[in-house]
Amino acid sequence: DWAMLPNLAKSMEGNEAVLVMSAGNQRLQFPTFPAHYAIAEDENGDLMLGGKAIIAGNWDVRTNRLATSSNAAGTMCLEFDANGECANDRRISDWYILAPGQWVAAPDKDGEYVVNSGTSMAAPAVSGGIAIIHQMWPHMKGENLVQLLLNTADKTIAGYDENIHGQGLM
């Protein structure tokens, strides 16, 4: 819900929290809502979340490719100009990173372990990556934590395509 975004942005002001969002599991060429929060701009054209957001896609380590259910990193057009052309200045793929999310053992509501797959399993891996970097450099700002993770992602993926793989594999 776009109406929640201003409150979310306000709650993230003054701290270095990073929002990690799942790309979704609909086999689409672009992430689903709320991944678009990462590129949402205020009236001045600044990122509402201040660059402290990252989108997790699901990498299948068994096949060495984007998991078949994972949404890819393509950008959906949010704004159009008078000619009907896409007027987005920012792209989802710039905030998208892949992490292992297939066949992950995780606790269920009863404290037992179950095996799950999806971008919801990749997102905790990305959160852990952010946490490790923040532990190493506790004074680093949230937007810098995100950029460090994105900038160091592995792009040596066979058939690498930014619209599919975003910034690469964590």
JSON list of C-alpha atoms in Angstrom, two decimals:
[
{"chain": "A", "resi": 1, "resn": "ASP", "atom": "CA", "xyz": [0.00, 0.00, 0.00]},
{"chain": "A", "resi": 2, "resn": "TRP", "atom": "CA", "xyz": [1.58, 3.29, -1.15]},
{"chain": "A", "resi": 3, "resn": "ALA", "atom": "CA", "xyz": [-0.20, 5.12, 1.68]},
{"chain": "A", "resi": 4, "resn": "MET", "atom": "CA", "xyz": [2.11, 3.40, 4.19]},
{"chain": "A", "resi": 5, "resn": "LEU", "atom": "CA", "xyz": [5.28, 4.66, 2.51]},
{"chain": "A", "resi": 6, "resn": "PRO", "atom": "CA", "xyz": [5.42, 8.16, 4.08]},
{"chain": "A", "resi": 7, "resn": "ASN", "atom": "CA", "xyz": [5.06, 6.67, 7.58]},
{"chain": "A", "resi": 8, "resn": "LEU", "atom": "CA", "xyz": [7.69, 4.04, 6.81]},
{"chain": "A", "resi": 9, "resn": "ALA", "atom": "CA", "xyz": [10.06, 6.71, 5.49]},
{"chain": "A", "resi": 10, "resn": "LYS", "atom": "CA", "xyz": [9.50, 8.83, 8.59]},
{"chain": "A", "resi": 11, "resn": "SER", "atom": "CA", "xyz": [10.18, 5.87, 10.88]},
{"chain": "A", "resi": 12, "resn": "MET", "atom": "CA", "xyz": [13.49, 5.24, 9.12]},
{"chain": "A", "resi": 13, "resn": "GLU", "atom": "CA", "xyz": [14.70, 8.83, 9.56]},
{"chain": "A", "resi": 14, "resn": "GLY", "atom": "CA", "xyz": [17.51, 9.31, 12.04]},
{"chain": "A", "resi": 15, "resn": "ASN", "atom": "CA", "xyz": [18.61, 5.69, 12.14]},
{"chain": "A", "resi": 16, "resn": "GLU", "atom": "CA", "xyz": [20.59, 3.41, 9.92]},
{"chain": "A", "resi": 17, "resn": "ALA", "atom": "CA", "xyz": [18.00, 0.66, 9.56]},
{"chain": "A", "resi": 18, "resn": "VAL", "atom": "CA", "xyz": [17.95, -1.10, 6.19]},
{"chain": "A", "resi": 19, "resn": "LEU", "atom": "CA", "xyz": [14.71, -2.44, 4.73]},
{"chain": "A", "resi": 20, "resn": "VAL", "atom": "CA", "xyz": [15.15, -5.78, 2.95]},
{"chain": "A", "resi": 21, "resn": "MET", "atom": "CA", "xyz": [12.22, -6.68, 0.70]},
{"chain": "A", "resi": 22, "resn": "SER", "atom": "CA", "xyz": [11.47, -9.93, -1.10]},
{"chain": "A", "resi": 23, "resn": "ALA", "atom": "CA", "xyz": [11.16, -9.69, -4.89]},
{"chain": "A", "resi": 24, "resn": "GLY", "atom": "CA", "xyz": [8.20, -12.09, -4.95]},
{"chain": "A", "resi": 25, "resn": "ASN", "atom": "CA", "xyz": [7.59, -15.56, -6.30]},
{"chain": "A", "resi": 26, "resn": "GLN", "atom": "CA", "xyz": [5.25, -15.08, -9.26]},
{"chain": "A", "resi": 27, "resn": "ARG", "atom": "CA", "xyz": [7.82, -15.85, -12.00]},
{"chain": "A", "resi": 28, "resn": "LEU", "atom": "CA", "xyz": [7.48, -12.26, -13.25]},
{"chain": "A", "resi": 29, "resn": "GLN", "atom": "CA", "xyz": [10.14, -10.21, -15.05]},
{"chain": "A", "resi": 30, "resn": "PHE", "atom": "CA", "xyz": [9.97, -7.59, -12.27]},
{"chain": "A", "resi": 31, "resn": "PRO", "atom": "CA", "xyz": [9.58, -7.60, -8.47]},
{"chain": "A", "resi": 32, "resn": "THR", "atom": "CA", "xyz": [6.16, -7.17, -6.93]},
{"chain": "A", "resi": 33, "resn": "PHE", "atom": "CA", "xyz": [4.96, -4.65, -4.38]},
{"chain": "A", "resi": 34, "resn": "PRO", "atom": "CA", "xyz": [6.43, -3.42, -1.98]},
{"chain": "A", "resi": 35, "resn": "ALA", "atom": "CA", "xyz": [9.80, -3.72, -3.75]},
{"chain": "A", "resi": 36, "resn": "HIS", "atom": "CA", "xyz": [9.01, -0.46, -5.54]},
{"chain": "A", "resi": 37, "resn": "TYR", "atom": "CA", "xyz": [9.45, 1.35, -2.22]},
{"chain": "A", "resi": 38, "resn": "ALA", "atom": "CA", "xyz": [13.21, 1.12, -2.94]},
{"chain": "A", "resi": 39, "resn": "ILE", "atom": "CA", "xyz": [12.89, 3.62, -5.83]},
{"chain": "A", "resi": 40, "resn": "ALA", "atom": "CA", "xyz": [10.01, 5.76, -4.57]},
{"chain": "A", "resi": 41, "resn": "GLU", "atom": "CA", "xyz": [10.86, 9.46, -4.67]},
{"chain": "A", "resi": 42, "resn": "ASP", "atom": "CA", "xyz": [9.59, 12.42, -2.70]},
{"chain": "A", "resi": 43, "resn": "GLU", "atom": "CA", "xyz": [8.52, 15.72, -4.28]},
{"chain": "A", "resi": 44, "resn": "ASN", "atom": "CA", "xyz": [12.19, 16.77, -4.54]},
{"chain": "A", "resi": 45, "resn": "GLY", "atom": "CA", "xyz": [13.19, 13.65, -6.47]},
{"chain": "A", "resi": 46, "resn": "ASP", "atom": "CA", "xyz": [15.06, 12.17, -3.50]},
{"chain": "A", "resi": 47, "resn": "LEU", "atom": "CA", "xyz": [14.62, 8.53, -2.50]},
{"chain": "A", "resi": 48, "resn": "MET", "atom": "CA", "xyz": [11.99, 8.42, 0.22]},
{"chain": "A", "resi": 49, "resn": "LEU", "atom": "CA", "xyz": [13.85, 5.63, 2.03]},
{"chain": "A", "resi": 50, "resn": "GLY", "atom": "CA", "xyz": [17.18, 7.39, 1.54]},
{"chain": "A", "resi": 51, "resn": "GLY", "atom": "CA", "xyz": [18.83, 4.47, -0.26]},
{"chain": "A", "resi": 52, "resn": "LYS", "atom": "CA", "xyz": [18.37, 2.24, 2.79]},
{"chain": "A", "resi": 53, "resn": "ALA", "atom": "CA", "xyz": [16.38, -0.43, 0.94]},
{"chain": "A", "resi": 54, "resn": "ILE", "atom": "CA", "xyz": [17.39, -3.55, -0.95]},
{"chain": "A", "resi": 55, "resn": "ILE", "atom": "CA", "xyz": [15.41, -6.19, -2.85]},
{"chain": "A", "resi": 56, "resn": "ALA", "atom": "CA", "xyz": [16.16, -9.91, -2.52]},
{"chain": "A", "resi": 57, "resn": "GLY", "atom": "CA", "xyz": [15.78, -12.31, -5.43]},
{"chain": "A", "resi": 58, "resn": "ASN", "atom": "CA", "xyz": [16.02, -16.09, -5.03]},
{"chain": "A", "resi": 59, "resn": "TRP", "atom": "CA", "xyz": [19.13, -17.85, -6.32]},
{"chain": "A", "resi": 60, "resn": "ASP", "atom": "CA", "xyz": [19.04, -21.63, -6.72]},
{"chain": "A", "resi": 61, "resn": "VAL", "atom": "CA", "xyz": [22.48, -22.99, -5.79]},
{"chain": "A", "resi": 62, "resn": "ARG", "atom": "CA", "xyz": [21.67, -26.41, -7.27]},
{"chain": "A", "resi": 63, "resn": "THR", "atom": "CA", "xyz": [21.04, -25.05, -10.76]},
{"chain": "A", "resi": 64, "resn": "ASN", "atom": "CA", "xyz": [23.29, -21.95, -10.51]},
{"chain": "A", "resi": 65, "resn": "ARG", "atom": "CA", "xyz": [20.58, -19.63, -11.78]},
{"chain": "A", "resi": 66, "resn": "LEU", "atom": "CA", "xyz": [17.62, -17.53, -10.74]},
{"chain": "A", "resi": 67, "resn": "ALA", "atom": "CA", "xyz": [15.12, -19.85, -9.09]},
{"chain": "A", "resi": 68, "resn": "THR", "atom": "CA", "xyz": [12.24, -20.62, -11.44]},
{"chain": "A", "resi": 69, "resn": "SER", "atom": "CA", "xyz": [9.67, -19.09, -9.07]},
{"chain": "A", "resi": 70, "resn": "SER", "atom": "CA", "xyz": [11.62, -15.90, -8.32]},
{"chain": "A", "resi": 71, "resn": "ASN", "atom": "CA", "xyz": [10.64, -12.58, -9.80]},
{"chain": "A", "resi": 72, "resn": "ALA", "atom": "CA", "xyz": [13.49, -11.08, -11.80]},
{"chain": "A", "resi": 73, "resn": "ALA", "atom": "CA", "xyz": [15.04, -7.62, -11.44]},
{"chain": "A", "resi": 74, "resn": "GLY", "atom": "CA", "xyz": [13.33, -5.81, -14.30]},
{"chain": "A", "resi": 75, "resn": "THR", "atom": "CA", "xyz": [11.81, -2.40, -13.66]},
{"chain": "A", "resi": 76, "resn": "MET", "atom": "CA", "xyz": [8.14, -1.69, -13.93]},
{"chain": "A", "resi": 77, "resn": "CYS", "atom": "CA", "xyz": [7.31, 1.82, -15.09]},
{"chain": "A", "resi": 78, "resn": "LEU", "atom": "CA", "xyz": [5.82, 3.90, -12.27]},
{"chain": "A", "resi": 79, "resn": "GLU", "atom": "CA", "xyz": [5.52, 7.24, -14.10]},
{"chain": "A", "resi": 80, "resn": "PHE", "atom": "CA", "xyz": [4.85, 8.19, -17.70]},
{"chain": "A", "resi": 81, "resn": "ASP", "atom": "CA", "xyz": [5.63, 11.45, -19.48]},
{"chain": "A", "resi": 82, "resn": "ALA", "atom": "CA", "xyz": [3.23, 13.36, -21.75]},
{"chain": "A", "resi": 83, "resn": "ASN", "atom": "CA", "xyz": [4.28, 11.17, -24.71]},
{"chain": "A", "resi": 84, "resn": "GLY", "atom": "CA", "xyz": [3.44, 7.96, -22.85]},
{"chain": "A", "resi": 85, "resn": "GLU", "atom": "CA", "xyz": [7.13, 7.06, -22.40]},
{"chain": "A", "resi": 86, "resn": "CYS", "atom": "CA", "xyz": [8.44, 5.71, -19.12]},
{"chain": "A", "resi": 87, "resn": "ALA", "atom": "CA", "xyz": [9.66, 8.59, -16.97]},
{"chain": "A", "resi": 88, "resn": "ASN", "atom": "CA", "xyz": [11.32, 6.56, -14.20]},
{"chain": "A", "resi": 89, "resn": "ASP", "atom": "CA", "xyz": [14.79, 7.89, -13.45]},
{"chain": "A", "resi": 90, "resn": "ARG", "atom": "CA", "xyz": [15.55, 5.00, -11.12]},
{"chain": "A", "resi": 91, "resn": "ARG", "atom": "CA", "xyz": [15.54, 1.29, -11.81]},
{"chain": "A", "resi": 92, "resn": "ILE", "atom": "CA", "xyz": [14.57, -1.59, -9.52]},
{"chain": "A", "resi": 93, "resn": "SER", "atom": "CA", "xyz": [17.54, -3.59, -10.82]},
{"chain": "A", "resi": 94, "resn": "ASP", "atom": "CA", "xyz": [19.89, -1.09, -9.17]},
{"chain": "A", "resi": 95, "resn": "TRP", "atom": "CA", "xyz": [18.57, -2.20, -5.74]},
{"chain": "A", "resi": 96, "resn": "TYR", "atom": "CA", "xyz": [18.17, -5.93, -6.48]},
{"chain": "A", "resi": 97, "resn": "ILE", "atom": "CA", "xyz": [20.53, -8.64, -5.26]},
{"chain": "A", "resi": 98, "resn": "LEU", "atom": "CA", "xyz": [20.34, -12.41, -5.41]},
{"chain": "A", "resi": 99, "resn": "ALA", "atom": "CA", "xyz": [20.82, -14.71, -2.42]},
{"chain": "A", "resi": 100, "resn": "PRO", "atom": "CA", "xyz": [20.26, -18.45, -1.87]},
{"chain": "A", "resi": 101, "resn": "GLY", "atom": "CA", "xyz": [16.60, -19.11, -1.11]},
{"chain": "A", "resi": 102, "resn": "GLN", "atom": "CA", "xyz": [15.86, -22.63, -2.39]},
{"chain": "A", "resi": 103, "resn": "TRP", "atom": "CA", "xyz": [15.39, -25.57, -0.04]},
{"chain": "A", "resi": 104, "resn": "VAL", "atom": "CA", "xyz": [16.16, -23.64, 3.16]},
{"chain": "A", "resi": 105, "resn": "ALA", "atom": "CA", "xyz": [15.42, -25.31, 6.50]},
{"chain": "A", "resi": 106, "resn": "ALA", "atom": "CA", "xyz": [13.66, -22.86, 8.78]},
{"chain": "A", "resi": 107, "resn": "PRO", "atom": "CA", "xyz": [11.62, -23.10, 11.99]},
{"chain": "A", "resi": 108, "resn": "ASP", "atom": "CA", "xyz": [7.84, -23.17, 11.69]},
{"chain": "A", "resi": 109, "resn": "LYS", "atom": "CA", "xyz": [5.28, -21.76, 14.14]},
{"chain": "A", "resi": 110, "resn": "ASP", "atom": "CA", "xyz": [5.54, -24.90, 16.31]},
{"chain": "A", "resi": 111, "resn": "GLY", "atom": "CA", "xyz": [9.33, -24.76, 16.63]},
{"chain": "A", "resi": 112, "resn": "GLU", "atom": "CA", "xyz": [9.85, -27.62, 14.20]},
{"chain": "A", "resi": 113, "resn": "TYR", "atom": "CA", "xyz": [11.97, -27.27, 11.07]},
{"chain": "A", "resi": 114, "resn": "VAL", "atom": "CA", "xyz": [10.46, -27.27, 7.60]},
{"chain": "A", "resi": 115, "resn": "VAL", "atom": "CA", "xyz": [12.07, -26.79, 4.21]},
{"chain": "A", "resi": 116, "resn": "ASN", "atom": "CA", "xyz": [10.94, -23.68, 2.36]},
{"chain": "A", "resi": 117, "resn": "SER", "atom": "CA", "xyz": [11.88, -22.01, -0.90]},
{"chain": "A", "resi": 118, "resn": "GLY", "atom": "CA", "xyz": [11.34, -18.51, -2.22]},
{"chain": "A", "resi": 119, "resn": "THR", "atom": "CA", "xyz": [12.40, -14.91, -1.99]},
{"chain": "A", "resi": 120, "resn": "SER", "atom": "CA", "xyz": [11.20, -14.91, 1.62]},
{"chain": "A", "resi": 121, "resn": "MET", "atom": "CA", "xyz": [14.05, -17.33, 2.30]},
{"chain": "A", "resi": 122, "resn": "ALA", "atom": "CA", "xyz": [16.55, -15.21, 0.33]},
{"chain": "A", "resi": 123, "resn": "ALA", "atom": "CA", "xyz": [15.63, -12.01, 2.20]},
{"chain": "A", "resi": 124, "resn": "PRO", "atom": "CA", "xyz": [16.98, -13.23, 5.60]},
{"chain": "A", "resi": 125, "resn": "ALA", "atom": "CA", "xyz": [20.28, -14.11, 3.91]},
{"chain": "A", "resi": 126, "resn": "VAL", "atom": "CA", "xyz": [20.50, -10.53, 2.60]},
{"chain": "A", "resi": 127, "resn": "SER", "atom": "CA", "xyz": [19.56, -9.20, 6.04]},
{"chain": "A", "resi": 128, "resn": "GLY", "atom": "CA", "xyz": [22.36, -11.30, 7.49]},
{"chain": "A", "resi": 129, "resn": "GLY", "atom": "CA", "xyz": [24.79, -9.86, 4.95]},
{"chain": "A", "resi": 130, "resn": "ILE", "atom": "CA", "xyz": [23.77, -6.33, 5.96]},
{"chain": "A", "resi": 131, "resn": "ALA", "atom": "CA", "xyz": [24.15, -7.28, 9.65]},
{"chain": "A", "resi": 132, "resn": "ILE", "atom": "CA", "xyz": [27.66, -8.68, 9.15]},
{"chain": "A", "resi": 133, "resn": "ILE", "atom": "CA", "xyz": [28.81, -5.59, 7.28]},
{"chain": "A", "resi": 134, "resn": "HIS", "atom": "CA", "xyz": [27.26, -3.36, 9.95]},
{"chain": "A", "resi": 135, "resn": "GLN", "atom": "CA", "xyz": [28.99, -5.37, 12.67]},
{"chain": "A", "resi": 136, "resn": "MET", "atom": "CA", "xyz": [32.32, -4.92, 10.90]},
{"chain": "A", "resi": 137, "resn": "TRP", "atom": "CA", "xyz": [31.77, -1.19, 10.37]},
{"chain": "A", "resi": 138, "resn": "PRO", "atom": "CA", "xyz": [29.24, -0.03, 13.00]},
{"chain": "A", "resi": 139, "resn": "HIS", "atom": "CA", "xyz": [29.51, 3.64, 12.04]},
{"chain": "A", "resi": 140, "resn": "MET", "atom": "CA", "xyz": [28.69, 3.01, 8.36]},
{"chain": "A", "resi": 141, "resn": "LYS", "atom": "CA", "xyz": [25.42, 4.60, 7.27]},
{"chain": "A", "resi": 142, "resn": "GLY", "atom": "CA", "xyz": [22.53, 2.42, 6.10]},
{"chain": "A", "resi": 143, "resn": "GLU", "atom": "CA", "xyz": [22.69, 3.61, 2.50]},
{"chain": "A", "resi": 144, "resn": "ASN", "atom": "CA", "xyz": [26.42, 2.79, 2.45]},
{"chain": "A", "resi": 145, "resn": "LEU", "atom": "CA", "xyz": [25.76, -0.71, 3.84]},
{"chain": "A", "resi": 146, "resn": "VAL", "atom": "CA", "xyz": [23.30, -1.28, 0.98]},
{"chain": "A", "resi": 147, "resn": "GLN", "atom": "CA", "xyz": [25.70, 0.08, -1.64]},
{"chain": "A", "resi": 148, "resn": "LEU", "atom": "CA", "xyz": [28.60, -2.02, -0.34]},
{"chain": "A", "resi": 149, "resn": "LEU", "atom": "CA", "xyz": [26.52, -5.18, -0.62]},
{"chain": "A", "resi": 150, "resn": "LEU", "atom": "CA", "xyz": [25.26, -4.24, -4.10]},
{"chain": "A", "resi": 151, "resn": "ASN", "atom": "CA", "xyz": [28.67, -3.11, -5.37]},
{"chain": "A", "resi": 152, "resn": "THR", "atom": "CA", "xyz": [30.40, -6.32, -4.26]},
{"chain": "A", "resi": 153, "resn": "ALA", "atom": "CA", "xyz": [27.78, -8.70, -5.65]},
{"chain": "A", "resi": 154, "resn": "ASP", "atom": "CA", "xyz": [29.11, -11.33, -8.05]},
{"chain": "A", "resi": 155, "resn": "LYS", "atom": "CA", "xyz": [28.20, -10.58, -11.66]},
{"chain": "A", "resi": 156, "resn": "THR", "atom": "CA", "xyz": [30.12, -13.54, -13.11]},
{"chain": "A", "resi": 157, "resn": "ILE", "atom": "CA", "xyz": [26.80, -15.39, -13.48]},
{"chain": "A", "resi": 158, "resn": "ALA", "atom": "CA", "xyz": [26.47, -17.30, -16.75]},
{"chain": "A", "resi": 159, "resn": "GLY", "atom": "CA", "xyz": [24.30, -15.17, -19.04]},
{"chain": "A", "resi": 160, "resn": "TYR", "atom": "CA", "xyz": [24.33, -12.24, -16.60]},
{"chain": "A", "resi": 161, "resn": "ASP", "atom": "CA", "xyz": [21.60, -9.73, -17.40]},
{"chain": "A", "resi": 162, "resn": "GLU", "atom": "CA", "xyz": [20.94, -6.77, -15.11]},
{"chain": "A", "resi": 163, "resn": "ASN", "atom": "CA", "xyz": [17.20, -6.98, -15.84]},
{"chain": "A", "resi": 164, "resn": "ILE", "atom": "CA", "xyz": [17.17, -10.56, -14.56]},
{"chain": "A", "resi": 165, "resn": "HIS", "atom": "CA", "xyz": [19.98, -10.70, -12.00]},
{"chain": "A", "resi": 166, "resn": "GLY", "atom": "CA", "xyz": [20.05, -7.10, -10.77]},
{"chain": "A", "resi": 167, "resn": "GLN", "atom": "CA", "xyz": [23.44, -6.35, -9.26]},
{"chain": "A", "resi": 168, "resn": "GLY", "atom": "CA", "xyz": [24.39, -10.02, -9.00]},
{"chain": "A", "resi": 169, "resn": "LEU", "atom": "CA", "xyz": [24.76, -12.73, -6.39]},
{"chain": "A", "resi": 170, "resn": "MET", "atom": "CA", "xyz": [25.54, -11.91, -2.76]}
]
